Short mmCIF file of C-alpha atoms in Angstrom, two decimals:
data_model
loop_
_atom_site.label_atom_id
_atom_site.label_comp_id
_atom_site.label_asym_id
_atom_site.label_seq_id
_atom_site.Cartn_x
_atom_site.Cartn_y
_atom_site.Cartn_z
CA MET D 1 -116.28 38.32 36.60
CA LYS D 2 -118.66 35.78 38.14
CA VAL D 3 -118.42 32.06 37.59
CA THR D 4 -121.36 30.57 35.75
CA THR D 5 -124.03 29.00 37.97
CA MET D 6 -123.69 25.35 38.93
CA LEU D 7 -125.83 22.61 37.44
CA SER D 8 -129.33 22.17 38.78
CA SER D 9 -130.00 19.45 41.33
CA SER D 10 -132.05 17.44 38.83
CA SER D 11 -129.26 17.55 36.26
CA PHE D 12 -126.75 16.44 38.86
CA LEU D 13 -129.00 13.55 39.93
CA LEU D 14 -129.14 12.41 36.31
CA LEU D 15 -125.38 12.67 36.17
CA ILE D 16 -124.94 10.47 39.24
CA LEU D 17 -127.19 7.83 37.67
CA LEU D 18 -125.06 7.89 34.55
CA ILE D 19 -121.89 7.55 36.60
CA SER D 20 -123.28 4.55 38.45
CA ALA D 21 -123.60 2.76 35.12
CA ASN D 22 -120.08 3.65 34.01
CA PRO D 23 -117.83 0.61 33.57
CA TYR D 24 -114.85 2.01 35.46
CA ALA D 25 -116.84 3.83 38.13
CA ARG D 26 -118.19 0.57 39.55
CA ALA D 27 -116.34 -2.47 38.27
CA LEU D 28 -112.60 -1.86 38.17
CA GLN D 29 -110.27 -4.17 36.34
CA GLY D 30 -107.62 -5.84 38.45
CA GLY D 31 -104.06 -6.60 37.39
CA ASN D 32 -104.98 -10.08 36.10
CA GLY D 33 -107.75 -8.80 33.87
CA ILE D 34 -110.37 -9.87 36.44
CA GLU D 35 -112.96 -7.25 37.27
CA GLU D 36 -113.48 -6.59 40.94
CA GLU D 37 -116.01 -4.51 42.80
CA LEU D 38 -114.71 -1.66 44.96
CA GLU D 39 -116.98 0.24 47.29
CA ASP D 40 -117.91 3.77 46.30
CA VAL D 41 -115.13 6.00 47.61
CA LYS D 42 -115.89 8.69 50.20
CA ARG D 43 -113.83 11.41 51.80
CA SER D 44 -114.29 9.61 55.09
CA ASP D 45 -112.20 6.76 53.63
CA PHE D 46 -109.21 9.05 54.17
CA PRO D 47 -107.82 10.07 57.57
CA THR D 48 -108.25 13.39 59.27
CA GLY D 49 -105.47 15.71 58.16
CA PHE D 50 -105.29 14.23 54.66
CA LEU D 51 -104.97 17.10 52.19
CA PHE D 52 -107.39 17.30 49.28
CA GLY D 53 -106.68 20.02 46.76
CA VAL D 54 -106.43 21.25 43.21
CA ALA D 55 -103.26 22.12 41.31
CA THR D 56 -102.07 24.62 38.69
CA SER D 57 -98.77 26.15 37.55
CA SER D 58 -97.69 29.71 36.86
CA TYR D 59 -96.99 29.68 33.11
CA GLN D 60 -100.05 27.59 32.37
CA ILE D 61 -102.54 30.06 33.86
CA GLU D 62 -101.07 33.48 34.69
CA GLY D 63 -100.55 35.34 31.42
CA ALA D 64 -99.36 38.95 31.89
CA ILE D 65 -95.94 37.95 30.56
CA LEU D 66 -94.41 41.43 30.64
CA GLU D 67 -96.51 43.21 33.26
CA ASP D 68 -95.35 44.79 36.51
CA GLY D 69 -91.65 44.14 36.06
CA LYS D 70 -91.79 40.52 34.89
CA SER D 71 -89.16 39.51 32.31
CA LEU D 72 -89.56 37.02 29.49
CA SER D 73 -89.25 33.36 30.45
CA ASN D 74 -87.87 30.53 28.36
CA TRP D 75 -91.44 29.49 27.59
CA ASP D 76 -92.45 33.02 26.55
CA VAL D 77 -89.79 32.80 23.85
CA PHE D 78 -90.20 29.13 22.92
CA VAL D 79 -93.93 29.30 22.18
CA HIS D 80 -93.45 32.06 19.60
CA LYS D 81 -91.26 29.89 17.38
CA ASN D 82 -93.26 28.30 14.59
CA GLY D 83 -94.14 24.67 15.09
CA ASN D 84 -93.33 24.42 18.79
CA VAL D 85 -96.94 24.46 20.01
CA ASN D 86 -100.18 23.14 18.53
CA ASN D 87 -102.14 25.78 16.64
CA GLY D 88 -99.49 28.39 17.43
CA ASP D 89 -101.00 28.73 20.92
CA THR D 90 -99.10 30.72 23.56
CA GLY D 91 -99.28 31.47 27.27
CA ASP D 92 -99.26 35.24 26.67
CA ILE D 93 -102.72 35.46 28.21
CA ALA D 94 -103.34 31.86 29.28
CA THR D 95 -106.36 32.03 31.62
CA ASP D 96 -105.44 35.56 32.76
CA HIS D 97 -105.06 34.36 36.34
CA TYR D 98 -102.76 37.31 37.06
CA HIS D 99 -105.75 39.64 36.81
CA ARG D 100 -108.43 37.18 37.95
CA TYR D 101 -106.71 35.43 40.85
CA LEU D 102 -109.19 36.66 43.45
CA GLU D 103 -112.05 35.21 41.41
CA ASP D 104 -110.11 31.98 41.06
CA ILE D 105 -109.42 31.78 44.80
CA GLU D 106 -113.14 32.19 45.47
CA THR D 107 -113.73 29.32 43.05
CA ILE D 108 -111.15 27.17 44.86
CA HIS D 109 -112.78 28.03 48.18
CA SER D 110 -116.21 27.04 46.85
CA LEU D 111 -114.90 23.52 46.22
CA GLY D 112 -114.08 23.02 49.90
CA VAL D 113 -110.48 21.93 49.35
CA ASP D 114 -107.83 21.88 52.07
CA ALA D 115 -104.93 23.04 49.90
CA TYR D 116 -104.08 24.71 46.62
CA ARG D 117 -100.91 23.75 44.77
CA PHE D 118 -99.49 26.51 42.56
CA SER D 119 -96.05 27.57 41.37
CA ILE D 120 -93.98 30.74 41.48
CA SER D 121 -92.94 32.39 38.22
CA TRP D 122 -89.16 32.76 38.50
CA SER D 123 -89.10 35.62 35.98
CA ARG D 124 -91.86 37.44 37.88
CA ILE D 125 -89.95 37.74 41.16
CA LEU D 126 -86.34 37.62 39.89
CA PRO D 127 -86.48 39.00 36.33
CA ASN D 128 -82.67 38.90 35.94
CA GLY D 129 -81.77 36.05 38.25
CA LYS D 130 -79.41 36.47 41.18
CA LEU D 131 -77.57 39.36 39.50
CA GLY D 132 -80.68 41.53 39.52
CA GLY D 133 -82.98 42.75 42.24
CA VAL D 134 -86.19 41.27 43.58
CA ASN D 135 -89.30 42.47 41.77
CA ALA D 136 -91.53 43.90 44.51
CA ALA D 137 -94.67 43.65 42.35
CA GLY D 138 -94.10 39.93 41.86
CA ILE D 139 -93.65 39.39 45.60
CA MET D 140 -96.81 41.37 46.24
CA PHE D 141 -98.78 39.21 43.78
CA TYR D 142 -97.85 35.93 45.43
CA ASN D 143 -98.23 37.39 48.93
CA SER D 144 -101.77 38.30 48.02
CA ILE D 145 -102.48 34.79 46.74
CA ILE D 146 -101.07 33.22 49.90
CA ASP D 147 -102.86 35.60 52.25
CA ASN D 148 -106.20 35.19 50.51
CA LEU D 149 -105.90 31.42 50.56
CA LEU D 150 -105.13 31.39 54.28
CA LEU D 151 -107.97 33.80 54.94
CA ARG D 152 -110.29 31.14 53.52
CA GLY D 153 -108.68 28.26 55.40
CA ILE D 154 -106.78 26.90 52.37
CA GLN D 155 -103.17 25.82 52.75
CA PRO D 156 -100.78 27.13 50.04
CA PHE D 157 -98.78 24.22 48.60
CA VAL D 158 -96.02 25.93 46.66
CA THR D 159 -93.92 24.63 43.80
CA ILE D 160 -90.82 26.76 43.39
CA HIS D 161 -89.92 25.69 39.85
CA HIS D 162 -92.50 24.36 37.37
CA TRP D 163 -90.34 24.56 34.19
CA ASP D 164 -90.40 28.32 33.44
CA ILE D 165 -87.06 30.12 33.95
CA PRO D 166 -85.99 33.68 33.07
CA GLN D 167 -84.90 33.75 29.44
CA VAL D 168 -81.84 35.76 30.42
CA LEU D 169 -80.64 32.79 32.49
CA SER D 170 -81.48 30.33 29.76
CA HIS D 171 -79.36 32.40 27.39
CA GLU D 172 -76.52 32.81 29.91
CA TYR D 173 -76.26 29.21 31.11
CA GLY D 174 -77.96 27.12 28.43
CA GLY D 175 -80.46 25.91 31.00
CA TRP D 176 -79.95 22.87 33.21
CA LEU D 177 -76.91 21.59 31.30
CA ASN D 178 -74.67 24.03 33.17
CA PRO D 179 -73.82 23.23 36.81
CA LEU D 180 -73.50 26.98 37.52
CA PHE D 181 -77.27 27.17 37.08
CA GLN D 182 -77.68 25.36 40.41
CA ASP D 183 -76.66 28.45 42.39
CA ASP D 184 -79.19 30.64 40.59
CA PHE D 185 -81.90 28.15 41.51
CA VAL D 186 -80.82 28.16 45.16
CA HIS D 187 -81.01 31.97 45.16
CA PHE D 188 -84.52 31.75 43.71
CA ALA D 189 -85.54 29.22 46.36
CA GLU D 190 -84.05 31.35 49.14
CA THR D 191 -86.01 34.36 47.88
CA CYS D 192 -89.20 32.29 48.13
CA PHE D 193 -88.39 31.00 51.62
CA LYS D 194 -87.61 34.53 52.86
CA ASN D 195 -90.70 36.18 51.42
CA PHE D 196 -93.34 33.45 51.74
CA GLY D 197 -92.05 30.83 54.17
CA ASP D 198 -93.61 32.37 57.27
CA ARG D 199 -97.00 31.31 55.84
CA VAL D 200 -96.14 28.37 53.54
CA ARG D 201 -95.83 24.93 55.14
CA TYR D 202 -95.51 22.82 52.00
CA TRP D 203 -92.70 23.28 49.47
CA VAL D 204 -91.88 21.48 46.23
CA THR D 205 -88.50 22.43 44.82
CA ILE D 206 -88.91 21.18 41.23
CA ASN D 207 -91.89 19.75 39.40
CA GLU D 208 -91.19 16.58 37.42
CA PRO D 209 -87.44 16.85 36.78
CA ASN D 210 -87.70 13.56 34.88
CA ILE D 211 -90.17 15.08 32.41
CA ALA D 212 -88.15 18.30 32.18
CA ALA D 213 -85.05 16.30 31.25
CA ASP D 214 -86.99 14.10 28.83
CA PHE D 215 -89.02 16.71 26.94
CA ALA D 216 -86.41 19.48 26.90
CA TYR D 217 -83.24 17.47 26.26
CA GLU D 218 -84.34 14.14 24.76
CA ARG D 219 -87.45 14.84 22.66
CA GLY D 220 -86.95 18.56 22.07
CA LYS D 221 -90.59 19.38 22.81
CA HIS D 222 -89.83 21.88 25.61
CA PRO D 223 -87.24 24.69 25.73
CA PRO D 224 -84.40 24.74 24.88
CA GLY D 225 -85.61 22.16 22.34
CA HIS D 226 -82.62 19.84 22.28
CA CYS D 227 -82.70 16.35 20.76
CA SER D 228 -81.01 14.00 18.33
CA PRO D 229 -82.18 11.03 16.20
CA PRO D 230 -84.10 8.80 16.63
CA PHE D 231 -85.94 11.00 19.14
CA GLY D 232 -86.17 14.01 16.85
CA ASN D 233 -84.33 16.29 14.48
CA CYS D 234 -83.34 19.35 16.49
CA SER D 235 -80.68 21.90 15.64
CA ALA D 236 -78.74 20.99 18.79
CA GLY D 237 -78.55 18.31 21.45
CA ASN D 238 -77.64 14.74 22.30
CA SER D 239 -80.65 12.72 23.44
CA ASP D 240 -78.50 9.95 24.89
CA THR D 241 -76.50 12.10 27.32
CA GLU D 242 -78.02 15.56 27.84
CA PRO D 243 -81.07 14.35 29.82
CA LEU D 244 -78.69 12.67 32.28
CA ILE D 245 -76.70 15.89 32.74
CA ALA D 246 -79.81 18.05 33.13
CA MET D 247 -81.31 15.70 35.73
CA HIS D 248 -78.01 15.60 37.62
CA ASN D 249 -77.96 19.39 37.92
CA MET D 250 -81.63 19.56 38.93
CA LEU D 251 -81.11 16.99 41.70
CA LEU D 252 -78.10 18.82 43.09
CA ALA D 253 -79.98 22.14 42.88
CA HIS D 254 -82.82 20.56 44.85
CA ALA D 255 -80.42 19.19 47.46
CA LYS D 256 -78.70 22.55 47.95
CA ALA D 257 -82.05 24.34 48.30
CA SER D 258 -83.30 21.67 50.72
CA LYS D 259 -80.16 22.00 52.86
CA LEU D 260 -80.60 25.78 52.96
CA TYR D 261 -84.26 25.44 53.95
CA ARG D 262 -83.60 22.86 56.66
CA GLU D 263 -80.75 24.81 58.21
CA GLN D 264 -81.98 28.39 57.97
CA PHE D 265 -85.78 28.32 57.64
CA GLN D 266 -87.40 25.05 58.66
CA PRO D 267 -86.55 25.33 62.39
CA LYS D 268 -88.58 28.57 62.66
CA GLN D 269 -91.11 28.14 59.85
CA GLY D 270 -91.91 24.49 60.49
CA GLY D 271 -92.62 23.46 56.91
CA VAL D 272 -91.75 20.40 54.84
CA ILE D 273 -89.87 20.20 51.54
CA GLY D 274 -89.96 17.63 48.77
CA ILE D 275 -89.84 17.07 45.04
CA VAL D 276 -92.44 15.86 42.52
CA VAL D 277 -91.87 13.12 39.94
CA HIS D 278 -93.97 12.12 36.95
CA ALA D 279 -94.75 8.58 38.09
CA ILE D 280 -95.84 6.20 35.34
CA MET D 281 -96.72 2.62 36.31
CA TYR D 282 -95.62 -0.20 34.05
CA GLU D 283 -96.90 -3.71 33.43
CA PRO D 284 -95.16 -6.46 31.42
CA PHE D 285 -96.07 -6.65 27.74
CA THR D 286 -96.13 -10.44 28.06
CA ASP D 287 -95.68 -12.93 30.89
CA ASP D 288 -92.11 -13.51 29.74
CA GLU D 289 -89.50 -12.96 32.46
CA HIS D 290 -87.59 -10.58 30.20
CA ASP D 291 -90.61 -8.26 30.00
CA LYS D 292 -90.97 -8.44 33.77
CA GLU D 293 -87.35 -7.31 34.05
CA ALA D 294 -88.15 -4.55 31.56
CA VAL D 295 -90.81 -3.28 33.99
CA LYS D 296 -88.15 -2.92 36.68
CA ARG D 297 -85.87 -0.99 34.31
CA ALA D 298 -88.72 1.24 33.14
CA LEU D 299 -89.62 2.15 36.71
CA ALA D 300 -85.97 2.81 37.53
CA ASN D 301 -85.56 5.07 34.49
CA ASN D 302 -88.76 6.97 35.34
CA VAL D 303 -89.40 7.15 39.09
CA ALA D 304 -86.20 5.93 40.73
CA TRP D 305 -84.05 8.13 38.47
CA ALA D 306 -85.05 11.06 40.68
CA PHE D 307 -86.06 9.46 43.98
CA ASP D 308 -83.15 7.05 44.52
CA PRO D 309 -80.50 9.80 44.75
CA LEU D 310 -82.67 11.92 47.06
CA VAL D 311 -83.35 9.01 49.42
CA PHE D 312 -80.29 6.76 49.10
CA GLY D 313 -77.62 9.09 47.70
CA ASP D 314 -77.05 7.57 44.25
CA TYR D 315 -78.72 6.62 41.00
CA PRO D 316 -80.56 3.29 40.78
CA PRO D 317 -78.36 0.25 40.10
CA GLU D 318 -80.62 -0.59 37.14
CA MET D 319 -79.38 2.61 35.49
CA ARG D 320 -75.75 2.28 36.56
CA ARG D 321 -75.63 -1.15 34.95
CA TYR D 322 -76.54 0.05 31.47
CA HIS D 323 -75.38 3.67 31.29
CA GLY D 324 -71.82 3.18 32.46
CA ASN D 325 -69.74 6.35 32.35
CA GLU D 326 -72.50 8.32 30.60
CA LEU D 327 -74.37 8.54 33.90
CA PRO D 328 -72.86 11.36 35.99
CA LYS D 329 -71.30 10.46 39.32
CA PHE D 330 -71.86 12.15 42.66
CA THR D 331 -68.77 13.02 44.68
CA PRO D 332 -68.66 11.73 48.28
CA GLU D 333 -69.61 15.24 49.45
CA GLU D 334 -72.52 15.39 47.00
CA ARG D 335 -73.79 12.01 48.16
CA LEU D 336 -73.96 13.28 51.73
CA LEU D 337 -75.70 16.42 50.50
CA ILE D 338 -78.29 14.69 48.36
CA ARG D 339 -79.11 11.66 50.50
CA ASP D 340 -82.32 12.02 52.53
CA SER D 341 -82.86 15.54 51.19
CA ILE D 342 -86.66 15.24 51.02
CA ASP D 343 -89.39 15.16 53.65
CA PHE D 344 -91.96 13.71 51.24
CA LEU D 345 -92.24 12.15 47.80
CA GLY D 346 -94.61 13.84 45.35
CA LEU D 347 -96.21 11.66 42.65
CA ASN D 348 -97.89 13.01 39.54
CA HIS D 349 -99.70 9.93 38.27
CA TYR D 350 -101.57 9.83 34.98
CA ALA D 351 -100.61 6.69 33.10
CA THR D 352 -99.93 2.97 33.13
CA LEU D 353 -98.06 1.51 30.15
CA TYR D 354 -96.86 -1.85 28.94
CA ALA D 355 -93.11 -2.45 29.06
CA LYS D 356 -91.38 -4.71 26.53
CA ASP D 357 -87.78 -5.88 26.75
CA CYS D 358 -85.51 -4.54 24.01
CA ILE D 359 -82.30 -6.29 25.08
CA ARG D 360 -83.21 -9.81 24.00
CA SER D 361 -85.80 -8.89 21.37
CA SER D 362 -85.97 -6.24 18.68
CA CYS D 363 -88.06 -3.14 19.31
CA VAL D 364 -87.26 -1.50 15.98
CA SER D 365 -89.79 -2.15 13.23
CA SER D 366 -92.09 -0.13 11.02
CA ASN D 367 -95.24 -1.69 12.53
CA SER D 368 -94.14 -1.45 16.17
CA ALA D 369 -96.30 0.47 18.64
CA CYS D 370 -93.15 1.35 20.55
CA ALA D 371 -91.92 4.92 20.76
CA PRO D 372 -88.54 5.50 19.06
CA GLY D 373 -85.47 4.86 21.18
CA GLY D 374 -86.55 1.78 23.12
CA ASP D 375 -83.35 0.09 22.00
CA ARG D 376 -81.16 2.67 23.77
CA ALA D 377 -79.85 3.03 27.30
CA ILE D 378 -81.57 6.39 27.85
CA ARG D 379 -84.86 4.46 27.69
CA GLY D 380 -83.53 1.54 29.70
CA PHE D 381 -83.67 -0.71 26.63
CA VAL D 382 -87.42 -0.81 27.09
CA CYS D 383 -90.27 -0.29 24.66
CA THR D 384 -93.21 1.38 26.39
CA THR D 385 -96.62 1.40 24.77
CA ALA D 386 -100.27 1.91 25.68
CA GLU D 387 -101.49 -0.85 23.40
CA ARG D 388 -101.03 -4.56 22.92
CA GLY D 389 -102.37 -6.39 19.90
CA GLY D 390 -104.15 -3.24 18.81
CA VAL D 391 -106.03 -2.96 22.11
CA LEU D 392 -105.41 -0.08 24.51
CA ILE D 393 -104.45 -0.86 28.10
CA GLY D 394 -107.43 1.23 29.23
CA GLU D 395 -110.09 3.64 27.99
CA PRO D 396 -108.61 6.48 25.92
CA THR D 397 -108.32 10.06 27.15
CA GLY D 398 -107.23 13.26 25.44
CA LEU D 399 -103.59 12.07 25.38
CA PRO D 400 -102.50 8.90 23.54
CA THR D 401 -100.43 7.48 26.40
CA PHE D 402 -102.80 8.48 29.22
CA SER D 403 -105.29 5.62 29.21
CA VAL D 404 -107.62 5.06 32.15
CA VAL D 405 -106.06 2.32 34.31
CA PRO D 406 -107.20 2.92 37.91
CA ARG D 407 -105.29 -0.04 39.33
CA GLY D 408 -102.11 1.78 38.32
CA MET D 409 -102.65 4.19 41.21
CA GLU D 410 -102.45 1.42 43.79
CA GLU D 411 -99.54 -0.24 41.98
CA ILE D 412 -97.36 2.89 41.74
CA VAL D 413 -98.06 3.79 45.37
CA ASP D 414 -97.12 0.26 46.44
CA TYR D 415 -93.92 0.43 44.38
CA VAL D 416 -92.87 3.70 46.00
CA LYS D 417 -93.90 2.47 49.46
CA ASN D 418 -91.77 -0.66 49.14
CA ARG D 419 -88.73 0.91 47.48
CA TYR D 420 -88.49 3.90 49.83
CA HIS D 421 -89.51 2.29 53.14
CA ASN D 422 -92.91 3.97 53.17
CA LYS D 423 -91.61 7.52 53.23
CA PRO D 424 -94.52 10.02 53.27
CA MET D 425 -96.09 10.51 49.84
CA LEU D 426 -98.55 12.90 48.25
CA ILE D 427 -100.40 12.49 44.97
CA THR D 428 -99.60 15.97 43.71
CA GLU D 429 -101.36 15.56 40.35
CA ASN D 430 -103.96 13.16 38.97
CA GLY D 431 -106.38 14.15 36.25
CA TYR D 432 -108.45 13.28 33.20
CA SER D 433 -108.54 14.96 29.80
CA THR D 434 -111.57 14.37 27.64
CA PRO D 435 -110.96 12.71 24.25
CA PRO D 436 -111.47 15.42 21.59
CA GLN D 437 -114.33 13.62 19.86
CA GLN D 438 -116.25 13.42 23.16
CA GLU D 439 -115.84 17.03 24.28
CA GLN D 440 -119.23 18.14 23.01
CA VAL D 441 -120.94 15.22 24.74
CA ASP D 442 -119.07 15.05 28.04
CA ASP D 443 -117.88 18.59 28.57
CA PHE D 444 -120.62 19.94 30.84
CA GLN D 445 -123.80 18.14 31.96
CA LEU D 446 -122.37 14.80 30.83
CA ASP D 447 -118.96 15.12 32.44
CA VAL D 448 -119.33 11.50 33.42
CA LYS D 449 -115.93 10.08 32.62
CA ARG D 450 -113.89 12.68 34.49
CA ILE D 451 -115.92 12.02 37.64
CA ALA D 452 -115.69 8.26 37.20
CA PHE D 453 -111.93 8.60 36.67
CA HIS D 454 -111.36 10.40 39.96
CA LYS D 455 -113.67 8.09 41.89
CA ALA D 456 -111.89 5.03 40.53
CA TYR D 457 -108.37 6.34 41.15
CA LEU D 458 -109.30 7.51 44.63
CA ALA D 459 -110.78 4.11 45.42
CA PHE D 460 -107.51 2.38 44.56
CA LEU D 461 -105.56 5.02 46.47
CA ALA D 462 -107.74 4.43 49.54
CA ARG D 463 -107.09 0.70 49.29
CA ALA D 464 -103.34 1.26 49.06
CA MET D 465 -103.58 3.35 52.21
CA ARG D 466 -105.62 0.71 54.02
CA ASN D 467 -102.77 -1.65 53.20
CA GLY D 468 -100.32 0.67 54.92
CA ALA D 469 -99.13 3.22 52.36
CA ASP D 470 -98.33 6.54 54.05
CA VAL D 471 -100.02 8.93 51.63
CA ARG D 472 -100.77 12.42 52.95
CA GLY D 473 -102.70 14.15 50.16
CA TYR D 474 -104.34 14.14 46.71
CA PHE D 475 -104.51 17.02 44.23
CA VAL D 476 -106.72 17.10 41.15
CA TRP D 477 -105.07 18.32 37.97
CA THR D 478 -106.37 20.82 37.29
CA LEU D 479 -108.58 23.61 38.59
CA MET D 480 -109.42 24.90 35.11
CA ASP D 481 -108.49 24.28 31.49
CA ASP D 482 -105.08 25.79 30.88
CA PHE D 483 -102.13 26.01 28.51
CA GLU D 484 -100.88 22.43 28.28
CA TRP D 485 -97.36 23.14 27.07
CA SER D 486 -96.63 21.97 23.51
CA LEU D 487 -100.24 20.78 23.20
CA GLY D 488 -101.58 24.30 23.69
CA TYR D 489 -105.25 24.54 24.59
CA ASP D 490 -106.39 21.38 22.79
CA VAL D 491 -106.10 19.21 25.91
CA LYS D 492 -108.59 19.95 28.68
CA PHE D 493 -108.06 18.67 32.23
CA GLY D 494 -110.04 21.28 34.15
CA LEU D 495 -112.81 20.92 36.68
CA TYR D 496 -113.78 24.27 35.15
CA SER D 497 -113.83 25.01 31.44
CA VAL D 498 -112.42 28.30 30.18
CA ASP D 499 -113.96 30.02 27.18
CA ARG D 500 -110.99 31.08 25.04
CA ALA D 501 -112.85 34.15 23.72
CA THR D 502 -114.14 35.56 27.02
CA LEU D 503 -111.96 33.62 29.52
CA ASN D 504 -115.10 33.00 31.57
CA ARG D 505 -114.78 30.01 33.89
CA THR D 506 -117.69 27.54 33.85
CA PRO D 507 -117.92 24.65 36.32
CA ARG D 508 -118.12 21.22 34.84
CA SER D 509 -120.24 18.71 36.69
CA SER D 510 -116.97 17.20 37.99
CA ALA D 511 -116.48 20.42 39.98
CA LYS D 512 -119.81 19.87 41.71
CA TRP D 513 -118.98 16.22 42.29
CA TYR D 514 -115.64 17.17 43.90
CA ARG D 515 -117.36 19.72 46.11
CA ASN D 516 -119.92 17.12 47.23
CA PHE D 517 -117.22 14.50 47.75
CA LEU D 518 -115.23 16.91 49.93
CA GLY D 519 -118.36 17.70 51.94
CA ASN D 520 -118.54 14.13 53.25
CA ILE D 521 -117.78 14.28 56.97
CA SER D 522 -118.96 10.84 58.08
CA SER D 523 -116.78 8.72 60.33
CA SER D 524 -113.82 6.90 58.82
CA SER D 525 -112.94 3.24 59.04
CA MET D 526 -109.30 4.33 59.17
CA LYS D 527 -107.77 5.55 62.40
CA PRO D 528 -108.01 9.37 62.27
CA ARG D 529 -104.98 11.59 62.71
CA THR D 530 -104.99 15.29 63.39
CA ALA D 531 -103.38 17.64 60.90
CA VAL D 532 -100.59 18.43 63.35
CA ALA D 533 -99.87 14.80 64.17
CA PHE D 534 -99.93 13.95 60.48
CA TRP D 535 -96.67 15.84 59.93
CA SER D 536 -95.23 15.55 63.44
CA LYS D 537 -92.08 13.71 62.38
CA VAL D 538 -90.93 16.32 59.89
CA GLY D 539 -90.90 20.07 59.70
CA ARG D 540 -91.85 20.88 63.30
CA ALA D 541 -91.30 24.53 64.12
CA GLU D 542 -89.66 25.54 67.36
CA GLU D 543 -92.18 26.15 70.08
#
């Protein structure tokens, strides 16, 4: 099935003129509310060896939920329960990537990207976990993806676990609440290293463990759907403690898989291994010192919750102070295992929010913009909100908390740089979803705001790098409109739209912009580094 023809040159010229007039494509608001001019961003603003790519995940695009030996996943079951997903949408077909992956790889190649981030379906290669055999058809599918990417000069950037697990394991263990689940994950990771590691140089163990813990065990919006008041009314769960337990098990599972990779595979295969965190930036709700302290707690409960243990060997002190004995403890052996267990830090950045202190002021009222639970330790005693005085922190998108705040990119990168001694970073997801009321206007020829979004965020990323941040790559979320979890198909992030009736992929004008941006090969003001030198300190294979 062929992808619809790109926009004409005249249409694209009109588009560029529209973008140049866009308020956040040219004049970008600084942290003090003062607008500042940033130069138009170019690929040459980034060093040689910097990875530009697009990202997807298995459940969100593959479909084929019971084909060729695949078993049901937790998501396959969860989406078929009434009320769990908008409009009763499911990932049964998704974008049918399982049958159209060659077409999609050609599309990726046409963009001119360096890398493609995708995930492995656990239930497709290990339908029954470690107690069952490896599904040869699943291995063949991902081998074909990897080989076809490499054939076109595209690096596979592989996420091992992006939230979907075999339902049989979910039933057996209860998901990430059971420490025994760690060993099944390590077996899954080892299967991936053995079968794909000779050609894969970039590994992510788990995508957004902080979001997995939050949405599955605090809000009940993802399987197994656990929560308790005031976060929701689920049939099971404890929102104050279960997210902490789930995160603890995910971090230890990562550390065990990382140790296995470094000892048995990395010396020969020469890759790097890391983890990806959903990285929200926060700004104080007021200039009050208490709100500034709330920002620190919010960042600790979001970003540092995952990164601190993997870099320093323990949870952030901001969390230890308020959680007490509810926060699990690492044994001395586990601290040695988990400390420095990542080669890079992956950041999925979409949002900047206000943070309001809930220790010295009340965050519980009927007219509050705060999400429920700001007065509890699991939220760091912080109210987070996208609005102040009825005004959003930035232009709205298709998600209420994902306003357009380009400066947040520089701020979150600086925070991670300073807290973790400038350990290598990658922006593993950054994307824009069109507000529903604007879809008919902006979806194709007038895809102005998505382009302006990426230009603005890239401009602030480039500035952070000029100021010394060691960032190694940037991935657009996402290649094409997909199944966006509990939101179904209502939210559209794709550079390509997908017709739900025919599943035809159609390039938005942002796809053409990204292709043109990636075609820029002019000289850089930054000192260039070769691709090999870029990763020379980690993951070197034996000569």
